[in-house]
Structure formats: structure tokens, C-alpha cells
Amino acid sequence: MPQVTEHGGGVWSIEVPIPDNPLGHTLVHLVDTDRGPVLVDAGWDDPASWDTLVAGLGALGTAIGDVHGVVVTHHHPDHHGLSGQVREASGAWIAMHAADTAVVRRTREAEPGLWLAYLADKLTRAGAPDEHTAPLRAARASGRMRTLPGLRAALPDREIVPGELLDLAGRRLRAIWTPGHTPGHVCLHLEEDHPANRPGNGRLFSGDHLLPEITPHIGLYEDPDDATVADPLGDYLDSLERIGRLAPAEVLPAHQHAFTDAAGRVRELLAHHEERLADLLTLLAEPLTAWQAAERMEWNRPWEQIPYGSRNIAVSEAEAHLRRLVKLGRAEVRTGSIPTTYIAAG
């Protein structure tokens, strides 16, 4: 039987599995409205995940065909993957922030080999060794692409506009733009009294922005056509502070479990990233590439034990922290050569 949790006040969560992923599952939330159930996120596009979602809805006395809408916190495949299939089965609308809709559209329209070439070039500029980028170049040259998640994700029907209430009959669900994890990530504030009368301002569907025990991945935004030097970590820290000031009574995240004291968790995350920036700045006493910085940073296991794909994520996270130090004037970029190197500001 699927794991279903009642949160009170017409809100439930269903644990939808993520195949071969240490996160284990996505918490797909169901919100009752006067026009029918609305999902917050939908889960990974996989037959077992779909079966679990359908069975979870059934345990709540709801059929997949009854779903009225899907509100997507962000475009990642463990959140948006099944949205299209839900729409096909029910006629539900799909809503997403415009910045993440742009990512979905760009990914759908691009030839898959473009992403391999872009990633290989980005890693080369970051200082990755040839043996790390060789598989990417070989995959592109062979033309035999593995099926990558998210290449054909559904385009949404509606735009989530920050600060506005979503069109949910009988509910007050307000969108809060919280970029950082993705450029268009949103949290959703349910502006209603907490069903257990906990103190605070309503409840917050936090997606991946605020999790009880995990630090969300903050890496570079992926856009081969955009020369803008984004600052995802700066975006994330600013977004965190906004959520801290909101002080919801309870947070309903997309992974792990519901929790209280959002402001306390925000303080922990702000301190974590400040410590990470300070440690990185110490490493930059000598010039380092992003790859070299990632090798020296602390992760949940030694660098030698980090798998191939996770190394790409780690390097992207290192680059996000390096960019933040540069924007703060605490580090400098040495340009004009490949790979790019960074050093502490003199």
C-alpha cells in the first residue's frame, strides 16, 4: 500500500518513489478544492511511480481522472515528471513559474546532443580532466543518446505569478518566488488557520527550497544561450530570508517530512552556506579551478567515492559558491584562459 499521510484541513501527502535515488520519494501533496483535488507536484515519470500515485489517490477515495490541476514547485523530473500523464488522464491544468517553463521549453526544443556538448564544454572550463569529459563527447559523437529525464517534459498551461493567489476555488494559496534551486522555484503559502491551531502564518508547501534535514542543491542555472552571469546562491539566500520572515506554522516539503520552526531551519541553512563560503575562501589562498575547489570541499563522502554524475553536481555547486564570493568582492576570477581559475581578493 502507498504511504499516505493526512495533514488536516483537506491536505494529504503521498510518497511517490524516485527510482534508484537516495532521496527515496517525492511527497506529492493533494489539496481539496471546491472544484476537485489539486496536486502540488506530481512525482517522477516512471511506471512504478505512476502506479503508486494512482493507488495513493485511490486510498483517499479519489481517482486520477478527478484531479483538477497540478501546481509544480519547479521543473525537476522528480516533481514535474508525471504532470503530463496526470493531465492526459484527467484533463487537469498544469501551472509553473515562467522561468522554469522557459527551461522546459528550451529542453524540449534543443537537440539532445547540444546538452552533452554544453556540459562537456562547461566542465572543461571548470577544469575537469579529459578522462571525465571524454564519455560526454563520445556519447555525442556516437549519436546514441541515453534517455535523459526531462527531455520531453510537459509544457504547462498556466503561469504561476509571484505574489498572486492561484485560482483554487475555496482556497487561498499564494505563490512566493524562491529562486536558487531552480530559476523559477516557487513555494506556496496556504493562507488559512492551521488545522491543529499551531501558532504561525498558515502552512507552506516548500518544494525543495526548505527541507527539514537536507541542504538543497544550489548549482549553476543551465542555459547554453544565456551569457548572463547568474548568482543562484545569492538568489537562494535572499529567498530563504523571505521565507524566514513569513514564519509559517508548518512546512510541508517535497521530501522527508513535515516540520515546524521554519525560521530556525532558515537560520541553520544561512549559517551552513556562510561557513561553506568561508571555508572555500580559505582554499582560495592559491588559484583554483572550480574542479579543484570541488575536490577540496567537504561533501557527504570523500571525493574518490563520489560517482561520476554526482561529481558534475558537486562542481556546479562549487561554481555557485565561487560566483557568490566574486559577487561579494571576496574573490576574483582570473579570466583569459581555460580553465577558469579563482583566487581570494587581495
CSV table of C-alpha atoms in Angstrom, one decimal:
chain,number,residue,atom,x,y,z
A,1,MET,CA,0.0,0.0,0.0
A,2,PRO,CA,1.3,3.5,-0.8
A,3,GLN,CA,2.3,5.6,2.2
A,4,VAL,CA,-0.4,8.3,2.6
A,5,THR,CA,-0.4,10.9,5.4
A,6,GLU,CA,-3.2,13.2,6.4
A,7,HIS,CA,-2.1,16.7,7.4
A,8,GLY,CA,-5.6,18.0,8.3
A,9,GLY,CA,-7.7,20.7,6.7
A,10,GLY,CA,-8.1,18.9,3.4
A,11,VAL,CA,-4.4,18.3,2.8
A,12,TRP,CA,-2.7,14.9,2.3
A,13,SER,CA,0.7,13.7,1.1
A,14,ILE,CA,1.5,10.6,-1.0
A,15,GLU,CA,5.0,9.1,-1.0
A,16,VAL,CA,5.8,8.7,-4.8
A,17,PRO,CA,9.1,6.7,-5.3
A,18,ILE,CA,12.1,8.1,-7.2
A,19,PRO,CA,13.8,5.1,-8.8
A,20,ASP,CA,17.5,4.5,-7.9
A,21,ASN,CA,17.8,7.7,-5.9
A,22,PRO,CA,18.9,8.1,-2.3
A,23,LEU,CA,16.1,10.6,-1.7
A,24,GLY,CA,13.7,7.7,-1.9
A,25,HIS,CA,10.5,9.5,-2.8
A,26,THR,CA,8.7,12.8,-3.5
A,27,LEU,CA,5.9,13.9,-1.3
A,28,VAL,CA,3.1,14.7,-3.7
A,29,HIS,CA,0.6,16.8,-1.8
A,30,LEU,CA,-3.2,16.8,-2.5
A,31,VAL,CA,-5.2,19.8,-1.6
A,32,ASP,CA,-9.0,19.6,-1.7
A,33,THR,CA,-10.7,22.5,-3.5
A,34,ASP,CA,-14.3,23.3,-4.4
A,35,ARG,CA,-13.6,22.2,-8.0
A,36,GLY,CA,-11.8,19.0,-7.1
A,37,PRO,CA,-8.4,17.8,-5.9
A,38,VAL,CA,-5.3,19.7,-6.9
A,39,LEU,CA,-1.8,18.2,-6.7
A,40,VAL,CA,1.3,20.1,-5.5
A,41,ASP,CA,4.0,18.4,-7.7
A,42,ALA,CA,3.4,15.0,-9.3
A,43,GLY,CA,6.4,12.8,-9.0
A,44,TRP,CA,8.9,11.0,-11.2
A,45,ASP,CA,7.9,9.8,-14.7
A,46,ASP,CA,8.2,6.0,-14.1
A,47,PRO,CA,5.6,3.2,-14.2
A,48,ALA,CA,6.1,2.3,-10.6
A,49,SER,CA,5.8,5.9,-9.5
A,50,TRP,CA,2.6,6.3,-11.6
A,51,ASP,CA,1.1,3.2,-10.0
A,52,THR,CA,1.9,4.5,-6.6
A,53,LEU,CA,0.4,7.9,-7.3
A,54,VAL,CA,-2.8,6.3,-8.6
A,55,ALA,CA,-3.0,3.9,-5.7
A,56,GLY,CA,-2.4,6.7,-3.2
A,57,LEU,CA,-5.2,8.8,-4.7
A,58,GLY,CA,-7.4,5.7,-4.6
A,59,ALA,CA,-6.7,5.3,-0.9
A,60,LEU,CA,-8.0,8.8,-0.4
A,61,GLY,CA,-11.2,8.0,-2.3
A,62,THR,CA,-10.1,9.9,-5.4
A,63,ALA,CA,-9.5,8.7,-9.0
A,64,ILE,CA,-6.7,10.1,-11.2
A,65,GLY,CA,-9.4,11.3,-13.5
A,66,ASP,CA,-10.8,13.6,-10.7
A,67,VAL,CA,-7.6,15.7,-10.5
A,68,HIS,CA,-8.4,19.3,-11.3
A,69,GLY,CA,-4.9,20.8,-11.5
A,70,VAL,CA,-1.2,20.3,-10.8
A,71,VAL,CA,0.8,23.1,-9.3
A,72,VAL,CA,4.5,22.5,-9.9
A,73,THR,CA,7.0,23.9,-7.5
A,74,HIS,CA,9.9,23.5,-10.0
A,75,HIS,CA,10.7,21.7,-13.2
A,76,HIS,CA,13.0,18.9,-11.9
A,77,PRO,CA,11.8,15.5,-13.0
A,78,ASP,CA,11.0,14.2,-9.5
A,79,HIS,CA,8.4,17.0,-9.2
A,80,HIS,CA,7.2,17.7,-12.8
A,81,GLY,CA,7.8,14.2,-14.3
A,82,LEU,CA,4.3,12.8,-14.1
A,83,SER,CA,2.4,16.1,-14.6
A,84,GLY,CA,1.8,15.4,-18.3
A,85,GLN,CA,0.5,11.9,-17.6
A,86,VAL,CA,-1.9,13.3,-15.0
A,87,ARG,CA,-3.1,15.9,-17.5
A,88,GLU,CA,-3.7,13.2,-20.1
A,89,ALA,CA,-5.7,11.1,-17.7
A,90,SER,CA,-7.8,13.9,-16.2
A,91,GLY,CA,-7.8,17.0,-18.3
A,92,ALA,CA,-6.1,18.8,-15.4
A,93,TRP,CA,-4.3,22.1,-16.0
A,94,ILE,CA,-0.6,22.4,-15.1
A,95,ALA,CA,0.8,25.6,-13.5
A,96,MET,CA,4.5,26.6,-13.3
A,97,HIS,CA,6.6,29.8,-12.9
A,98,ALA,CA,7.6,31.4,-16.2
A,99,ALA,CA,11.4,31.0,-15.6
A,100,ASP,CA,11.0,27.2,-15.2
A,101,THR,CA,8.6,27.0,-18.1
A,102,ALA,CA,11.4,28.5,-20.2
A,103,VAL,CA,13.7,25.8,-19.1
A,104,VAL,CA,11.2,23.1,-20.0
A,105,ARG,CA,10.6,24.7,-23.4
A,106,ARG,CA,14.3,25.1,-24.1
A,107,THR,CA,15.0,21.5,-23.2
A,108,ARG,CA,12.2,20.2,-25.4
A,109,GLU,CA,13.3,22.2,-28.4
A,110,ALA,CA,17.0,21.5,-28.2
A,111,GLU,CA,18.7,18.6,-29.9
A,112,PRO,CA,19.8,16.3,-27.1
A,113,GLY,CA,23.5,16.3,-28.3
A,114,LEU,CA,23.5,20.1,-27.6
A,115,TRP,CA,23.3,19.4,-23.8
A,116,LEU,CA,26.1,16.9,-23.9
A,117,ALA,CA,28.3,19.4,-25.8
A,118,TYR,CA,27.3,22.2,-23.4
A,119,LEU,CA,28.0,20.1,-20.3
A,120,ALA,CA,31.4,18.9,-21.7
A,121,ASP,CA,32.4,22.4,-22.5
A,122,LYS,CA,31.3,23.8,-19.1
A,123,LEU,CA,33.2,21.0,-17.3
A,124,THR,CA,36.3,21.8,-19.4
A,125,ARG,CA,36.1,25.4,-18.4
A,126,ALA,CA,35.7,24.3,-14.8
A,127,GLY,CA,39.0,22.4,-15.0
A,128,ALA,CA,37.6,18.8,-15.3
A,129,PRO,CA,40.2,16.3,-16.5
A,130,ASP,CA,39.9,14.9,-20.0
A,131,GLU,CA,39.0,11.4,-18.7
A,132,HIS,CA,35.9,13.0,-17.1
A,133,THR,CA,34.6,14.8,-20.2
A,134,ALA,CA,35.6,12.0,-22.7
A,135,PRO,CA,32.4,9.9,-22.1
A,136,LEU,CA,30.2,13.0,-22.8
A,137,ARG,CA,32.0,13.8,-26.1
A,138,ALA,CA,31.9,10.1,-27.1
A,139,ALA,CA,28.2,9.9,-26.4
A,140,ARG,CA,27.5,12.9,-28.6
A,141,ALA,CA,29.8,11.7,-31.4
A,142,SER,CA,28.1,8.3,-31.4
A,143,GLY,CA,24.7,9.8,-31.7
A,144,ARG,CA,23.4,7.1,-29.3
A,145,MET,CA,21.8,9.1,-26.6
A,146,ARG,CA,20.7,7.7,-23.4
A,147,THR,CA,17.2,8.7,-22.4
A,148,LEU,CA,17.7,11.7,-20.1
A,149,PRO,CA,14.9,12.6,-17.7
A,150,GLY,CA,13.1,15.8,-18.5
A,151,LEU,CA,13.9,15.9,-22.3
A,152,ARG,CA,10.1,15.7,-23.1
A,153,ALA,CA,8.6,17.2,-20.0
A,154,ALA,CA,5.1,18.6,-20.4
A,155,LEU,CA,4.6,22.3,-21.1
A,156,PRO,CA,2.3,23.9,-18.5
A,157,ASP,CA,-1.0,25.6,-19.3
A,158,ARG,CA,-0.9,28.3,-16.7
A,159,GLU,CA,1.7,30.7,-15.3
A,160,ILE,CA,2.3,30.9,-11.6
A,161,VAL,CA,2.7,34.7,-10.9
A,162,PRO,CA,4.6,35.5,-7.7
A,163,GLY,CA,2.6,37.3,-5.1
A,164,GLU,CA,-0.7,36.3,-6.6
A,165,LEU,CA,-3.3,33.8,-5.4
A,166,LEU,CA,-3.7,30.7,-7.5
A,167,ASP,CA,-7.1,30.1,-9.0
A,168,LEU,CA,-8.2,27.4,-6.5
A,169,ALA,CA,-11.9,27.6,-5.6
A,170,GLY,CA,-12.4,27.8,-1.8
A,171,ARG,CA,-8.7,28.1,-1.1
A,172,ARG,CA,-6.1,30.9,-0.6
A,173,LEU,CA,-2.8,29.6,-2.0
A,174,ARG,CA,-0.3,32.3,-2.7
A,175,ALA,CA,2.8,31.9,-4.8
A,176,ILE,CA,6.1,33.0,-3.4
A,177,TRP,CA,9.0,33.1,-5.9
A,178,THR,CA,12.0,31.4,-4.3
A,179,PRO,CA,14.8,31.1,-6.9
A,180,GLY,CA,18.0,29.3,-6.2
A,181,HIS,CA,17.4,25.6,-6.6
A,182,THR,CA,16.0,26.4,-10.0
A,183,PRO,CA,15.4,29.9,-11.5
A,184,GLY,CA,11.6,29.5,-11.2
A,185,HIS,CA,11.2,27.6,-8.0
A,186,VAL,CA,8.1,28.6,-6.0
A,187,CYS,CA,6.9,28.0,-2.5
A,188,LEU,CA,3.1,28.0,-2.0
A,189,HIS,CA,1.6,29.7,1.1
A,190,LEU,CA,-1.7,28.3,2.2
A,191,GLU,CA,-3.2,31.3,3.9
A,192,GLU,CA,-5.5,29.5,6.3
A,193,ASP,CA,-5.6,28.8,10.0
A,194,HIS,CA,-3.5,25.8,10.9
A,195,PRO,CA,-5.9,22.8,11.4
A,196,ALA,CA,-4.3,22.0,14.8
A,197,ASN,CA,-4.1,25.7,15.7
A,198,ARG,CA,-0.4,25.8,15.8
A,199,PRO,CA,1.0,29.4,16.0
A,200,GLY,CA,2.2,31.0,12.9
A,201,ASN,CA,1.1,32.1,9.4
A,202,GLY,CA,-0.7,29.2,7.7
A,203,ARG,CA,1.2,26.4,6.0
A,204,LEU,CA,3.9,26.4,3.4
A,205,PHE,CA,4.4,23.9,0.6
A,206,SER,CA,8.1,24.4,0.3
A,207,GLY,CA,9.1,22.1,-2.6
A,208,ASP,CA,12.9,21.7,-2.4
A,209,HIS,CA,13.5,25.2,-1.1
A,210,LEU,CA,13.3,24.3,2.6
A,211,LEU,CA,13.8,20.7,3.7
A,212,PRO,CA,14.0,19.6,7.4
A,213,GLU,CA,17.4,17.8,7.3
A,214,ILE,CA,18.8,18.1,3.7
A,215,THR,CA,20.6,21.1,2.2
A,216,PRO,CA,19.1,21.6,-1.3
A,217,HIS,CA,21.5,21.5,-4.2
A,218,ILE,CA,22.3,25.0,-5.4
A,219,GLY,CA,24.3,24.9,-8.6
A,220,LEU,CA,24.5,27.0,-11.8
A,221,TYR,CA,21.4,27.5,-13.8
A,222,GLU,CA,21.7,25.7,-17.1
A,223,ASP,CA,21.2,27.8,-20.2
A,224,PRO,CA,23.5,27.4,-23.2
A,225,ASP,CA,22.2,30.6,-24.8
A,226,ASP,CA,22.4,33.0,-21.9
A,227,ALA,CA,25.6,34.9,-21.3
A,228,THR,CA,24.2,36.4,-18.1
A,229,VAL,CA,26.4,35.6,-15.0
A,230,ALA,CA,23.7,34.4,-12.6
A,231,ASP,CA,24.1,34.2,-8.9
A,232,PRO,CA,22.0,31.2,-7.8
A,233,LEU,CA,23.4,31.0,-4.3
A,234,GLY,CA,22.7,34.7,-3.8
A,235,ASP,CA,19.1,34.1,-5.1
A,236,TYR,CA,18.7,31.2,-2.7
A,237,LEU,CA,19.9,33.1,0.4
A,238,ASP,CA,17.7,36.0,-0.4
A,239,SER,CA,14.7,33.7,-0.9
A,240,LEU,CA,15.5,31.9,2.4
A,241,GLU,CA,15.3,35.1,4.3
A,242,ARG,CA,11.9,35.9,2.8
A,243,ILE,CA,10.5,32.5,3.9
A,244,GLY,CA,12.0,33.0,7.4
A,245,ARG,CA,10.1,36.3,7.7
A,246,LEU,CA,6.9,34.6,6.6
A,247,ALA,CA,7.0,32.4,9.7
A,248,PRO,CA,4.5,29.7,8.7
A,249,ALA,CA,3.1,27.4,11.4
A,250,GLU,CA,4.1,24.3,9.5
A,251,VAL,CA,6.2,23.4,6.4
A,252,LEU,CA,5.1,20.7,4.0
A,253,PRO,CA,8.2,19.9,2.0
A,254,ALA,CA,8.6,17.7,-1.1
A,255,HIS,CA,11.0,15.3,0.6
A,256,GLN,CA,11.4,13.8,4.1
A,257,HIS,CA,8.6,15.0,6.4
A,258,ALA,CA,6.5,18.0,7.6
A,259,PHE,CA,8.1,20.2,10.2
A,260,THR,CA,7.7,23.4,12.3
A,261,ASP,CA,10.1,26.3,13.1
A,262,ALA,CA,10.8,27.4,9.5
A,263,ALA,CA,12.7,30.4,10.8
A,264,GLY,CA,15.0,28.2,12.8
A,265,ARG,CA,15.7,26.0,9.8
A,266,VAL,CA,16.3,29.1,7.7
A,267,ARG,CA,18.9,30.2,10.2
A,268,GLU,CA,20.7,26.8,10.0
A,269,LEU,CA,20.9,27.0,6.3
A,270,LEU,CA,22.1,30.6,6.2
A,271,ALA,CA,24.8,29.6,8.7
A,272,HIS,CA,25.7,26.5,6.7
A,273,HIS,CA,26.3,28.4,3.5
A,274,GLU,CA,28.2,31.2,5.2
A,275,GLU,CA,30.5,28.6,6.7
A,276,ARG,CA,30.9,26.9,3.3
A,277,LEU,CA,31.8,30.3,1.7
A,278,ALA,CA,34.4,30.9,4.5
A,279,ASP,CA,36.0,27.5,4.1
A,280,LEU,CA,36.1,28.0,0.3
A,281,LEU,CA,37.7,31.4,0.7
A,282,THR,CA,40.4,29.8,2.8
A,283,LEU,CA,41.1,27.3,0.0
A,284,LEU,CA,41.4,30.2,-2.5
A,285,ALA,CA,44.7,31.4,-0.9
A,286,GLU,CA,46.0,29.8,-4.1
A,287,PRO,CA,44.4,29.9,-7.5
A,288,LEU,CA,41.9,27.1,-8.0
A,289,THR,CA,39.6,25.9,-10.8
A,290,ALA,CA,36.0,25.0,-9.9
A,291,TRP,CA,37.0,21.3,-10.2
A,292,GLN,CA,40.0,21.7,-7.9
A,293,ALA,CA,37.8,23.6,-5.4
A,294,ALA,CA,35.2,20.8,-5.5
A,295,GLU,CA,37.9,18.2,-4.9
A,296,ARG,CA,38.9,20.0,-1.7
A,297,MET,CA,35.4,20.9,-0.4
A,298,GLU,CA,33.7,18.8,2.2
A,299,TRP,CA,30.9,16.5,0.9
A,300,ASN,CA,29.0,13.6,2.4
A,301,ARG,CA,31.8,11.3,1.4
A,302,PRO,CA,35.4,11.6,0.1
A,303,TRP,CA,35.8,12.9,-3.4
A,304,GLU,CA,37.2,9.5,-4.6
A,305,GLN,CA,33.9,7.8,-3.6
A,306,ILE,CA,31.6,10.4,-5.3
A,307,PRO,CA,30.1,8.8,-8.5
A,308,TYR,CA,30.5,10.4,-11.9
A,309,GLY,CA,27.2,12.2,-12.2
A,310,SER,CA,27.4,13.4,-8.6
A,311,ARG,CA,30.8,15.0,-9.4
A,312,ASN,CA,29.1,17.1,-12.0
A,313,ILE,CA,26.6,18.3,-9.5
A,314,ALA,CA,29.4,19.0,-6.9
A,315,VAL,CA,31.3,21.1,-9.4
A,316,SER,CA,28.2,23.1,-10.3
A,317,GLU,CA,27.6,23.7,-6.6
A,318,ALA,CA,31.3,24.7,-6.1
A,319,GLU,CA,30.9,27.2,-9.0
A,320,ALA,CA,27.7,28.7,-7.4
A,321,HIS,CA,29.7,29.3,-4.2
A,322,LEU,CA,32.7,30.7,-6.2
A,323,ARG,CA,30.4,33.1,-8.1
A,324,ARG,CA,28.9,34.3,-4.8
A,325,LEU,CA,32.3,35.1,-3.4
A,326,VAL,CA,33.2,37.0,-6.6
A,327,LYS,CA,29.9,39.0,-6.4
A,328,LEU,CA,30.7,39.8,-2.7
A,329,GLY,CA,34.1,41.1,-3.7
A,330,ARG,CA,35.8,38.4,-1.6
A,331,ALA,CA,37.3,36.5,-4.6
A,332,GLU,CA,38.4,37.3,-8.1
A,333,VAL,CA,38.2,35.5,-11.4
A,334,ARG,CA,41.3,35.1,-13.5
A,335,THR,CA,39.9,35.3,-17.0
A,336,GLY,CA,41.5,34.9,-20.4
A,337,SER,CA,42.4,31.2,-20.2
A,338,ILE,CA,40.7,27.8,-20.0
A,339,PRO,CA,40.1,26.5,-17.4
A,340,THR,CA,38.9,29.5,-15.4
A,341,THR,CA,40.6,30.0,-12.1
A,342,TYR,CA,39.6,31.8,-8.9
A,343,ILE,CA,41.7,33.4,-6.1
A,344,ALA,CA,40.9,35.3,-2.9
A,345,ALA,CA,40.7,39.0,-3.4
A,346,GLY,CA,43.9,40.8,-2.3
